[in-house]
Short mmCIF file of C-alpha atoms in Angstrom, two decimals:
data_model
loop_
_atom_site.label_atom_id
_atom_site.label_comp_id
_atom_site.label_asym_id
_atom_site.label_seq_id
_atom_site.Cartn_x
_atom_site.Cartn_y
_atom_site.Cartn_z
CA MET A 34 73.65 145.27 114.85
CA ALA A 35 70.79 144.42 117.19
CA GLU A 36 68.95 142.82 114.31
CA SER A 37 72.00 140.71 113.45
CA VAL A 38 72.30 139.50 117.04
CA GLN A 39 68.62 138.59 117.09
CA THR A 40 68.97 136.73 113.79
CA ILE A 41 71.96 134.72 115.04
CA SER A 42 70.15 134.02 118.31
CA GLY A 43 67.12 132.82 116.39
CA ARG A 44 69.21 130.48 114.25
CA LEU A 45 70.88 129.01 117.32
CA HIS A 46 67.47 128.50 118.91
CA VAL A 47 66.22 126.67 115.80
CA LYS A 48 69.30 124.45 115.73
CA ARG A 49 68.86 123.55 119.39
CA GLY A 50 65.17 122.86 118.76
CA ASN A 51 66.01 120.57 115.83
CA ARG A 52 68.56 118.79 117.98
CA ARG A 53 65.96 118.20 120.68
CA ASN A 54 63.56 116.94 118.03
CA LEU A 55 66.24 114.56 116.77
CA TYR A 56 66.88 113.22 120.28
CA ALA A 57 63.14 112.76 120.85
CA ALA A 58 62.71 111.04 117.48
CA ILE A 59 65.42 108.53 118.44
CA ALA A 60 64.37 108.10 122.06
CA ILE A 61 60.66 107.44 121.53
CA PRO A 62 61.01 104.51 119.06
CA ALA A 63 63.87 103.18 121.21
CA LEU A 64 61.52 103.16 124.20
CA LEU A 65 58.92 101.18 122.29
CA SER A 66 61.56 98.74 121.05
CA ALA A 67 62.75 98.17 124.63
CA LEU A 68 59.20 97.52 125.78
CA VAL A 69 58.71 95.09 122.91
CA LEU A 70 61.70 93.13 124.21
CA ILE A 71 60.18 93.16 127.69
CA LEU A 72 56.96 91.76 126.32
CA ILE A 73 58.79 89.07 124.37
CA SER A 74 60.36 87.91 127.61
CA LYS A 75 56.84 87.73 129.13
CA MET A 76 57.41 90.42 131.76
CA GLY A 77 54.30 92.52 132.00
CA VAL A 78 51.78 93.32 129.31
CA ILE A 79 50.52 96.37 131.21
CA VAL A 80 53.98 97.99 131.21
CA ALA A 81 54.31 97.40 127.48
CA ALA A 82 50.84 98.78 126.78
CA GLY A 83 51.73 101.86 128.84
CA GLY A 84 54.86 102.33 126.75
CA VAL A 85 52.85 102.12 123.55
CA LEU A 86 50.46 104.71 124.96
CA LEU A 87 53.39 107.01 125.74
CA PHE A 88 54.86 106.49 122.30
CA PHE A 89 51.63 107.19 120.44
CA THR A 90 50.79 110.25 122.51
CA GLY A 91 54.32 111.60 122.18
CA SER A 92 54.34 111.08 118.43
CA ILE A 93 51.06 112.91 117.98
CA ILE A 94 51.92 115.84 120.28
CA LEU A 95 55.45 116.28 118.93
CA LEU A 96 54.65 115.96 115.24
CA LYS A 97 56.21 119.35 114.60
CA GLY A 98 59.53 119.32 112.78
CA ASP A 99 60.76 117.28 109.87
CA VAL A 100 62.83 114.67 111.69
CA LEU A 101 60.35 114.00 114.44
CA SER A 102 57.45 113.64 112.05
CA ARG A 103 59.06 110.46 110.75
CA SER A 104 59.06 108.78 114.16
CA ILE A 105 55.40 107.86 113.73
CA TYR A 106 56.38 105.79 110.67
CA ILE A 107 58.89 103.90 112.80
CA PHE A 108 55.98 103.20 115.12
CA PHE A 109 54.05 101.61 112.25
CA LEU A 110 57.13 99.68 111.15
CA ILE A 111 57.53 98.10 114.59
CA GLN A 112 53.85 97.41 114.98
CA PHE A 113 53.44 95.82 111.56
CA ALA A 114 56.65 93.81 111.83
CA MET A 115 55.79 92.37 115.23
CA SER A 116 52.17 91.61 114.37
CA LEU A 117 52.69 87.84 114.22
CA PHE A 118 54.33 87.63 117.62
CA ILE A 119 52.90 90.32 119.89
CA PRO A 120 49.31 91.62 119.90
CA LEU A 121 50.48 95.24 120.25
CA SER A 122 48.18 96.30 117.43
CA LEU A 123 45.07 95.78 119.52
CA PHE A 124 46.42 97.88 122.39
CA VAL A 125 47.47 100.67 120.08
CA THR A 126 44.23 100.74 118.11
CA ILE A 127 42.11 100.95 121.24
CA ILE A 128 44.39 103.66 122.64
CA SER A 129 44.41 105.58 119.37
CA LEU A 130 40.62 105.54 119.25
CA LEU A 131 40.63 107.24 122.66
CA LEU A 132 43.41 109.69 121.84
CA PHE A 133 42.76 110.31 118.16
CA PRO A 134 41.21 113.79 118.76
CA LEU A 135 44.72 114.87 119.81
CA ALA A 136 45.81 114.29 116.24
CA PHE A 137 43.65 117.12 114.95
CA LYS A 138 45.81 120.17 114.40
CA ARG A 139 44.40 123.51 115.36
CA ASP A 140 44.74 124.81 111.83
CA ALA A 141 43.31 121.67 110.20
CA PRO A 142 40.49 122.32 107.72
CA LEU A 143 37.92 120.41 109.76
CA ASN A 144 35.00 122.01 107.94
CA GLY A 145 36.43 120.79 104.67
CA LEU A 146 36.91 117.21 105.87
CA THR A 147 35.14 115.08 103.29
CA THR A 148 33.28 111.87 104.03
CA PRO A 149 35.38 108.74 103.41
CA PRO A 150 34.27 106.57 100.46
CA TYR A 151 32.29 103.33 100.56
CA ILE A 152 30.24 104.17 103.62
CA LYS A 153 27.12 102.50 102.18
CA PRO A 154 28.61 99.07 101.38
CA LEU A 155 30.38 99.00 104.74
CA LEU A 156 27.08 99.89 106.42
CA LEU A 157 25.68 96.94 104.46
CA LEU A 158 28.42 94.79 105.99
CA PHE A 159 27.56 96.03 109.47
CA SER A 160 23.81 95.63 108.83
CA GLY A 161 24.33 92.03 107.78
CA TRP A 162 26.09 91.35 111.06
CA LEU A 163 23.46 93.18 113.13
CA ILE A 164 20.53 91.45 111.42
CA SER A 165 22.25 88.11 111.95
CA LEU A 166 22.77 88.88 115.62
CA ILE A 167 19.10 89.77 116.09
CA TYR A 168 18.05 86.60 114.24
CA LEU A 169 20.33 84.44 116.39
CA SER A 170 19.05 86.09 119.56
CA ILE A 171 15.46 85.20 118.61
CA THR A 172 15.92 81.71 117.18
CA ASN A 173 19.02 80.25 118.82
CA TYR A 174 19.25 81.91 122.20
CA GLY A 175 21.42 79.79 124.49
CA VAL A 176 22.05 77.08 121.88
CA PHE A 177 25.72 77.96 121.52
CA LYS A 178 28.05 80.36 123.25
CA TYR A 179 28.45 83.53 121.16
CA PHE A 180 31.89 85.16 121.30
CA PHE A 181 31.68 88.91 120.62
CA ILE A 182 35.41 89.51 120.87
CA TYR A 183 36.13 88.71 117.21
CA ASP A 184 33.24 90.89 116.04
CA ILE A 185 34.82 93.71 118.05
CA PHE A 186 38.24 92.99 116.52
CA PHE A 187 36.87 93.06 112.98
CA PHE A 188 34.85 96.26 113.27
CA LEU A 189 37.61 97.93 115.27
CA GLY A 190 39.85 97.22 112.29
CA LEU A 191 37.36 98.81 109.90
CA ILE A 192 37.24 101.88 112.14
CA SER A 193 41.04 102.04 112.04
CA ALA A 194 40.86 102.17 108.21
CA TYR A 195 38.81 105.35 108.45
CA GLU A 196 41.11 106.60 111.18
CA MET A 197 44.00 106.19 108.75
CA PHE A 198 41.99 108.03 106.11
CA ILE A 199 41.63 111.01 108.44
CA ALA A 200 45.35 110.88 109.32
CA PHE A 201 46.19 111.08 105.60
CA ARG A 202 43.61 113.81 105.08
CA LEU A 203 45.17 115.94 107.83
CA LYS A 204 48.69 115.18 106.49
CA ILE A 205 49.75 113.48 109.71
CA LEU A 206 50.68 110.51 107.50
CA THR A 207 51.29 110.26 103.77
CA PRO A 208 50.78 107.11 101.66
CA ASP A 209 54.04 107.54 99.75
CA LYS A 210 55.97 107.29 103.03
CA LEU A 211 53.90 104.59 104.73
CA ILE A 212 54.09 102.08 101.86
CA PRO A 213 57.91 101.58 102.12
CA TYR A 214 57.58 101.08 105.88
CA ILE A 215 55.07 98.28 105.33
CA ALA A 216 57.58 96.73 102.93
CA LEU A 217 60.37 97.11 105.49
CA SER A 218 58.20 95.51 108.15
CA GLY A 219 58.14 92.33 106.07
CA LEU A 220 61.95 92.22 106.22
CA VAL A 221 61.97 92.83 109.97
CA MET A 222 59.41 90.07 110.43
CA LEU A 223 61.56 87.60 108.47
CA CYS A 224 64.60 88.58 110.56
CA VAL A 225 62.61 87.88 113.72
CA VAL A 226 61.51 84.49 112.34
CA ILE A 227 65.12 83.54 111.56
CA GLY A 228 66.22 84.93 114.92
CA LYS A 229 63.72 82.68 116.65
CA TYR A 230 65.45 79.67 115.08
CA PHE A 231 68.63 80.83 116.85
CA VAL A 232 66.90 81.56 120.16
CA GLU A 233 65.17 78.19 120.33
CA GLY A 234 68.29 76.31 119.29
CA VAL A 235 66.91 75.02 116.00
CA ALA A 236 69.50 74.53 113.27
CA LEU A 237 69.15 77.07 110.46
CA SER A 238 69.41 74.21 107.98
CA MET A 239 65.87 73.26 109.05
CA ILE A 240 64.63 76.30 107.14
CA PHE A 241 65.42 74.41 103.95
CA LYS A 242 64.13 71.04 105.22
CA GLU A 243 60.70 72.05 106.48
CA ARG A 244 57.98 74.58 105.88
CA LEU A 245 59.34 77.89 107.14
CA GLY A 246 58.37 78.45 110.77
CA THR A 247 57.25 74.90 111.59
CA SER A 248 59.95 74.03 114.16
CA ILE A 249 59.50 77.34 115.98
CA GLU A 250 55.69 76.98 116.06
CA ILE A 251 54.89 79.84 113.70
CA ASN A 252 52.22 78.94 111.17
CA PRO A 253 53.70 79.27 107.64
CA ASN A 254 50.30 80.48 106.41
CA PHE A 255 50.45 83.45 108.78
CA ILE A 256 53.93 84.40 107.57
CA THR A 257 52.93 84.28 103.92
CA SER A 258 49.60 86.05 104.49
CA TYR A 259 51.61 88.99 105.77
CA LEU A 260 54.09 88.78 102.90
CA ASP A 261 51.15 88.90 100.47
CA MET A 262 50.80 92.53 101.60
CA ALA A 263 54.48 93.40 102.08
CA LEU A 264 55.64 92.05 98.70
CA PRO A 265 53.64 94.46 96.48
CA CYS A 266 54.71 97.36 98.70
CA ALA A 267 58.37 96.45 98.23
CA PHE A 268 58.05 95.60 94.54
CA PHE A 269 56.26 98.75 93.43
CA THR A 270 58.53 100.98 95.54
CA ALA A 271 61.40 99.59 93.45
CA PHE A 272 59.44 99.35 90.17
CA PHE A 273 58.60 103.07 90.04
CA GLU A 274 61.86 104.35 91.57
CA LYS A 275 63.84 106.35 89.00
CA ARG A 276 66.35 108.46 90.91
CA SER A 277 68.02 106.27 93.54
CA LEU A 278 69.64 103.10 92.24
CA ALA A 279 70.47 102.04 95.80
CA LYS A 280 66.85 102.32 96.89
CA LYS A 281 65.63 100.53 93.77
CA THR A 282 68.10 97.68 94.33
CA PHE A 283 67.27 97.43 98.03
CA PHE A 284 63.55 97.02 97.51
CA TYR A 285 64.00 94.60 94.60
CA MET A 286 66.20 92.50 96.89
CA ALA A 287 63.50 92.69 99.58
CA SER A 288 60.95 91.49 97.02
CA PHE A 289 63.25 88.60 96.12
CA ALA A 290 63.59 87.68 99.82
CA PHE A 291 59.81 87.68 100.22
CA VAL A 292 59.32 85.38 97.23
CA CYS A 293 61.98 83.00 98.58
CA ALA A 294 60.26 82.98 101.99
CA VAL A 295 56.92 82.14 100.35
CA LEU A 296 58.52 79.27 98.43
CA LEU A 297 60.28 77.96 101.55
CA SER A 298 56.97 78.06 103.43
CA ALA A 299 55.38 75.93 100.66
CA THR A 300 52.16 77.91 101.04
CA ARG A 301 50.18 77.40 97.86
CA GLY A 302 47.74 80.22 98.64
CA SER A 303 50.39 82.88 97.94
CA LEU A 304 51.32 81.62 94.48
CA PRO A 305 48.41 83.30 92.63
CA GLY A 306 49.35 86.70 94.05
CA ILE A 307 52.99 86.30 93.02
CA GLY A 308 51.94 85.08 89.57
CA ILE A 309 49.64 88.07 89.01
CA LEU A 310 52.35 90.48 90.17
CA VAL A 311 54.98 88.98 87.85
CA ALA A 312 52.55 88.87 84.92
CA TYR A 313 51.73 92.55 85.46
CA ALA A 314 55.42 93.52 85.53
CA ILE A 315 56.05 91.63 82.27
CA TRP A 316 53.02 93.27 80.68
CA ARG A 317 54.10 96.76 81.79
CA LYS A 318 57.68 96.34 80.58
CA ARG A 319 56.77 94.35 77.46
CA SER A 320 60.30 92.98 77.50
CA LYS A 321 61.28 89.60 76.09
CA ARG A 322 64.47 89.80 78.14
CA LEU A 323 62.43 90.17 81.35
CA LEU A 324 60.20 87.27 80.33
CA LEU A 325 63.25 85.08 79.71
CA GLY A 326 64.77 86.15 83.05
CA VAL A 327 61.56 85.30 84.93
CA ALA A 328 61.39 81.90 83.24
CA LEU A 329 65.03 81.20 84.16
CA CYS A 330 64.49 82.29 87.78
CA ALA A 331 61.38 80.08 88.00
CA ALA A 332 63.35 77.10 86.72
CA VAL A 333 66.16 77.67 89.23
CA ALA A 334 63.67 78.19 92.06
CA THR A 335 61.95 74.90 91.24
CA VAL A 336 65.04 72.93 92.20
CA THR A 337 66.25 75.19 95.04
CA VAL A 338 64.09 77.23 97.42
CA GLY A 339 60.94 76.15 95.59
CA ALA A 340 61.63 72.43 96.04
CA PRO A 341 59.41 72.16 99.18
CA MET A 342 56.53 73.76 97.25
CA VAL A 343 56.96 71.41 94.27
CA LYS A 344 57.21 68.38 96.55
CA ARG A 345 54.10 69.40 98.48
CA ILE A 346 52.08 69.77 95.28
CA ALA A 347 53.45 66.77 93.37
CA ASN A 348 54.02 64.30 96.21
CA PRO A 349 52.06 65.26 99.35
CA THR A 350 52.80 63.45 102.59
CA THR A 351 50.18 61.62 104.63
CA LEU A 352 49.98 64.59 107.00
CA GLU A 353 49.36 66.97 104.08
CA ILE A 354 46.69 64.69 102.64
CA MET A 355 44.97 64.72 106.03
CA SER A 356 45.29 68.53 106.08
CA ASN A 357 43.63 68.75 102.67
CA MET A 358 40.89 66.42 103.89
CA GLY A 359 40.44 68.70 106.90
CA ARG A 360 39.91 71.69 104.62
CA VAL A 361 37.21 69.83 102.72
CA GLU A 362 35.52 68.84 105.98
CA LEU A 363 35.71 72.43 107.22
CA LEU A 364 33.97 73.74 104.11
CA ARG A 365 31.39 70.97 104.27
CA SER A 366 30.60 71.84 107.88
CA ALA A 367 30.58 75.57 107.07
CA PHE A 368 27.94 75.13 104.38
CA LYS A 369 25.86 73.05 106.75
CA VAL A 370 25.91 76.00 109.15
CA LEU A 371 24.99 78.38 106.33
CA LYS A 372 22.16 76.12 105.19
CA ASP A 373 20.87 75.92 108.76
CA ASN A 374 20.75 79.75 108.73
CA HIS A 375 19.07 79.96 105.28
CA TYR A 376 22.33 81.09 103.62
CA PHE A 377 21.40 84.61 104.69
CA PHE A 378 22.18 84.98 108.40
CA GLY A 379 25.61 84.73 109.99
CA ILE A 380 26.71 83.43 113.37
CA GLY A 381 29.31 86.08 114.34
CA MET A 382 32.98 86.34 113.44
CA ASN A 383 35.05 83.22 114.18
CA ASN A 384 32.22 81.47 116.09
CA PHE A 385 32.39 78.71 113.50
CA SER A 386 35.67 77.54 115.09
CA GLN A 387 33.65 76.52 118.18
CA ILE A 388 30.39 75.17 116.73
CA LYS A 389 31.70 73.25 113.72
CA PHE A 390 31.81 70.02 115.74
CA SER A 391 28.01 70.13 116.05
CA TYR A 392 27.82 70.11 112.24
CA GLY A 393 29.83 66.98 111.58
CA PHE A 394 33.44 68.16 111.73
CA PRO A 395 35.66 65.44 113.28
CA GLN A 396 37.00 66.67 116.62
CA TRP A 397 40.26 64.75 116.26
CA LEU A 398 41.19 67.01 113.32
CA ASP A 399 41.18 70.09 115.59
CA THR A 400 41.81 69.18 119.20
CA LYS A 401 42.65 72.79 120.12
CA ARG A 402 39.35 74.07 118.68
CA LEU A 403 41.09 76.85 116.79
CA MET A 404 40.51 76.13 113.09
CA SER A 405 38.30 78.42 111.05
CA SER A 406 36.73 77.59 107.69
CA HIS A 407 40.12 78.16 105.97
CA ASN A 408 38.39 80.49 103.51
CA PHE A 409 38.31 84.22 104.18
CA PHE A 410 35.13 84.85 102.19
CA VAL A 411 33.24 81.95 103.72
CA GLU A 412 34.35 83.25 107.11
CA ILE A 413 32.89 86.70 106.35
CA TRP A 414 29.71 84.99 105.15
CA LEU A 415 29.55 82.93 108.33
CA GLY A 416 30.30 85.96 110.47
CA CYS A 417 28.14 88.71 108.92
CA GLY A 418 25.67 86.86 106.74
CA LEU A 419 25.03 87.24 103.03
CA LEU A 420 24.61 91.03 103.21
CA GLY A 421 27.95 91.28 105.00
CA LEU A 422 29.68 89.18 102.35
CA LEU A 423 28.21 91.30 99.54
CA GLY A 424 29.33 94.50 101.29
CA TRP A 425 32.87 93.16 101.76
CA LEU A 426 33.15 91.95 98.15
CA TYR A 427 31.86 95.27 96.81
CA VAL A 428 34.29 97.39 98.84
CA ASN A 429 37.37 95.37 97.92
CA ALA A 430 36.50 95.00 94.22
CA ALA A 431 35.64 98.70 93.95
CA ILE A 432 38.93 99.70 95.62
CA VAL A 433 41.03 97.69 93.17
CA LEU A 434 39.13 98.86 90.08
CA SER A 435 39.04 102.50 91.17
CA ILE A 436 42.70 102.98 92.06
CA LEU A 437 44.01 101.04 89.04
CA ARG A 438 41.80 103.03 86.71
CA LYS A 439 42.71 106.36 88.32
CA TYR A 440 46.38 105.80 89.25
CA LYS A 441 48.03 103.49 86.73
CA ASP A 442 51.46 105.06 87.24
CA ASN A 443 51.31 105.68 90.98
CA TYR A 444 53.41 103.32 93.07
CA ALA A 445 51.34 103.62 96.28
CA ALA A 446 48.11 102.91 94.40
CA ASN A 447 49.60 99.90 92.62
CA ALA A 448 51.00 98.55 95.89
CA VAL A 449 47.60 98.76 97.59
CA ALA A 450 45.71 97.26 94.65
CA PHE A 451 48.01 94.27 94.23
CA ALA A 452 48.25 93.70 97.99
CA ILE A 453 44.46 93.46 98.11
CA ILE A 454 44.45 91.13 95.08
CA ALA A 455 47.11 88.85 96.61
CA PHE A 456 45.42 88.83 100.01
CA ALA A 457 42.06 88.01 98.40
CA ALA A 458 43.57 85.19 96.33
CA HIS A 459 45.17 83.70 99.45
CA GLY A 460 41.84 84.14 101.21
CA LEU A 461 40.36 81.42 99.00
CA PHE A 462 42.60 78.93 100.84
CA ASP A 463 43.17 80.44 104.30
CA SER A 464 41.51 82.87 106.68
CA VAL A 465 43.25 85.29 109.04
CA CYS A 466 40.28 87.56 109.74
CA ALA A 467 40.33 86.52 113.41
CA ASN A 468 43.93 87.76 113.77
CA PHE A 469 43.61 91.45 114.61
CA SER A 470 47.33 92.22 114.30
CA MET A 471 47.45 90.73 110.80
CA MET A 472 44.28 92.52 109.72
CA LEU A 473 45.56 95.87 110.99
CA THR A 474 48.04 95.98 108.10
CA TYR A 475 45.26 95.14 105.67
CA PHE A 476 42.97 97.84 107.08
CA SER A 477 45.86 100.31 106.92
CA LEU A 478 46.21 99.56 103.21
CA MET A 479 42.46 100.01 102.90
CA GLY A 480 42.81 103.42 104.59
CA ILE A 481 45.42 104.39 101.97
CA ALA A 482 42.99 103.33 99.24
CA PHE A 483 40.19 105.42 100.78
CA PHE A 484 42.44 108.46 100.71
CA LEU A 485 43.66 107.94 97.15
CA ILE A 486 40.14 107.41 95.84
CA LYS A 487 38.57 110.29 97.70
CA GLU A 488 41.29 112.89 98.03
CA GLY A 489 43.84 112.53 95.47
CA HIS A 490 47.44 112.22 94.64
CA THR A 491 50.70 110.95 96.09
CA LYS A 492 54.19 111.81 94.92
CA SER A 493 56.64 109.51 93.26
CA PRO A 494 58.80 107.62 95.76
CA SER A 495 61.82 109.67 94.75
CA SER A 496 60.30 113.11 95.12
CA ASP A 497 60.33 113.18 98.91
CA ALA A 498 62.85 110.58 99.92
CA ASP A 499 62.64 109.26 103.43
CA PRO A 500 65.99 108.90 105.24
CA VAL A 501 64.88 105.62 106.72
CA THR A 502 64.10 104.05 103.36
CA SER A 503 66.58 105.84 101.11
#
């Protein structure tokens, strides 16, 4: 009888504990969401940063229990989704670097923690930057003002990729759960963009009359650079889903929304990524019906949501012609800088945006002094020198080849590989490496790749369904 009473008492205690965990799991993300709203209304960055600190610490400390463990994914969802509007990512990354030891569980196999992959090429990247800095200090001291802040952003992002690797290794996070949240963040971001049209009193019809985001002062290239990463995450979550028709339909619809947003933004740099993704799906399915459906959808899109893209390519306006001319001038000035540094040494991340005028770039084309080289790879070359560029190219190419060769039928691996491919293809036309919040998502995907390559295997999306994404 005593044993029965103890058993019942224990069950009641567990239920109460689960209930408390549920309340905490709801309350903590709600707190962060409230602080995000405070920050949007421009009422205190310090308060918001403190809230993020509380959220991160609480998530790490309270990661016991099934429900609560998912709250950290909500944290990533909010952070990724808001990356274009609020620089929360920088606060959180700095805070997490300070508090990351808290994430180590007492029973974690620390002695068995393996070294993350690609240390050598990333050391090559860092060495290229360091050698360039020493060279500049000797030969060009005081000639131009060197801004270290973007170097810090970039290498902080690389550190966060390895931080993510450790989080996956210790099972604090799992790739198969994080990928759908990155996809969902793309939807949240689009909702915020549309909401901003309402808030600023801009007619929603303008979405179909202009490049998406123009009237509300959001660069269409930034929106689509993010969707380059969110689209493969959504598509492959649906593509490999076999058990839940609702989940499969939801993420296919999200993929459709992302493609429509890209077409409405008329951003040409995202087209190669979409084309490669569609070609891969057709090749995998080997279905004439799918090929016919894609061709029909492309034809309909050409005269509907894709009309701005077609018009921009076939009949560019004077402003767009000037923009294209600006890109040519940017690259011309960039190669003058590279030539002046023997094509080997860099000048630090994003410093080109300030010194390009000394190399022949017309100042009237960039009165705010914000424009980079508009090419991600040239920007890495300018920032970290030739060694840095080689290190970056090696890491990204090796990631794609390794995970596609090893995980052909794994949805998380495919999502990461095609996100990197799409982001790289867009990088030939635009550069967002100076935007830390944008790059955090990319480095998070890189962290997933490190884990898959080094450690192993993720489940199918149906095998451990997440209540948030199911």
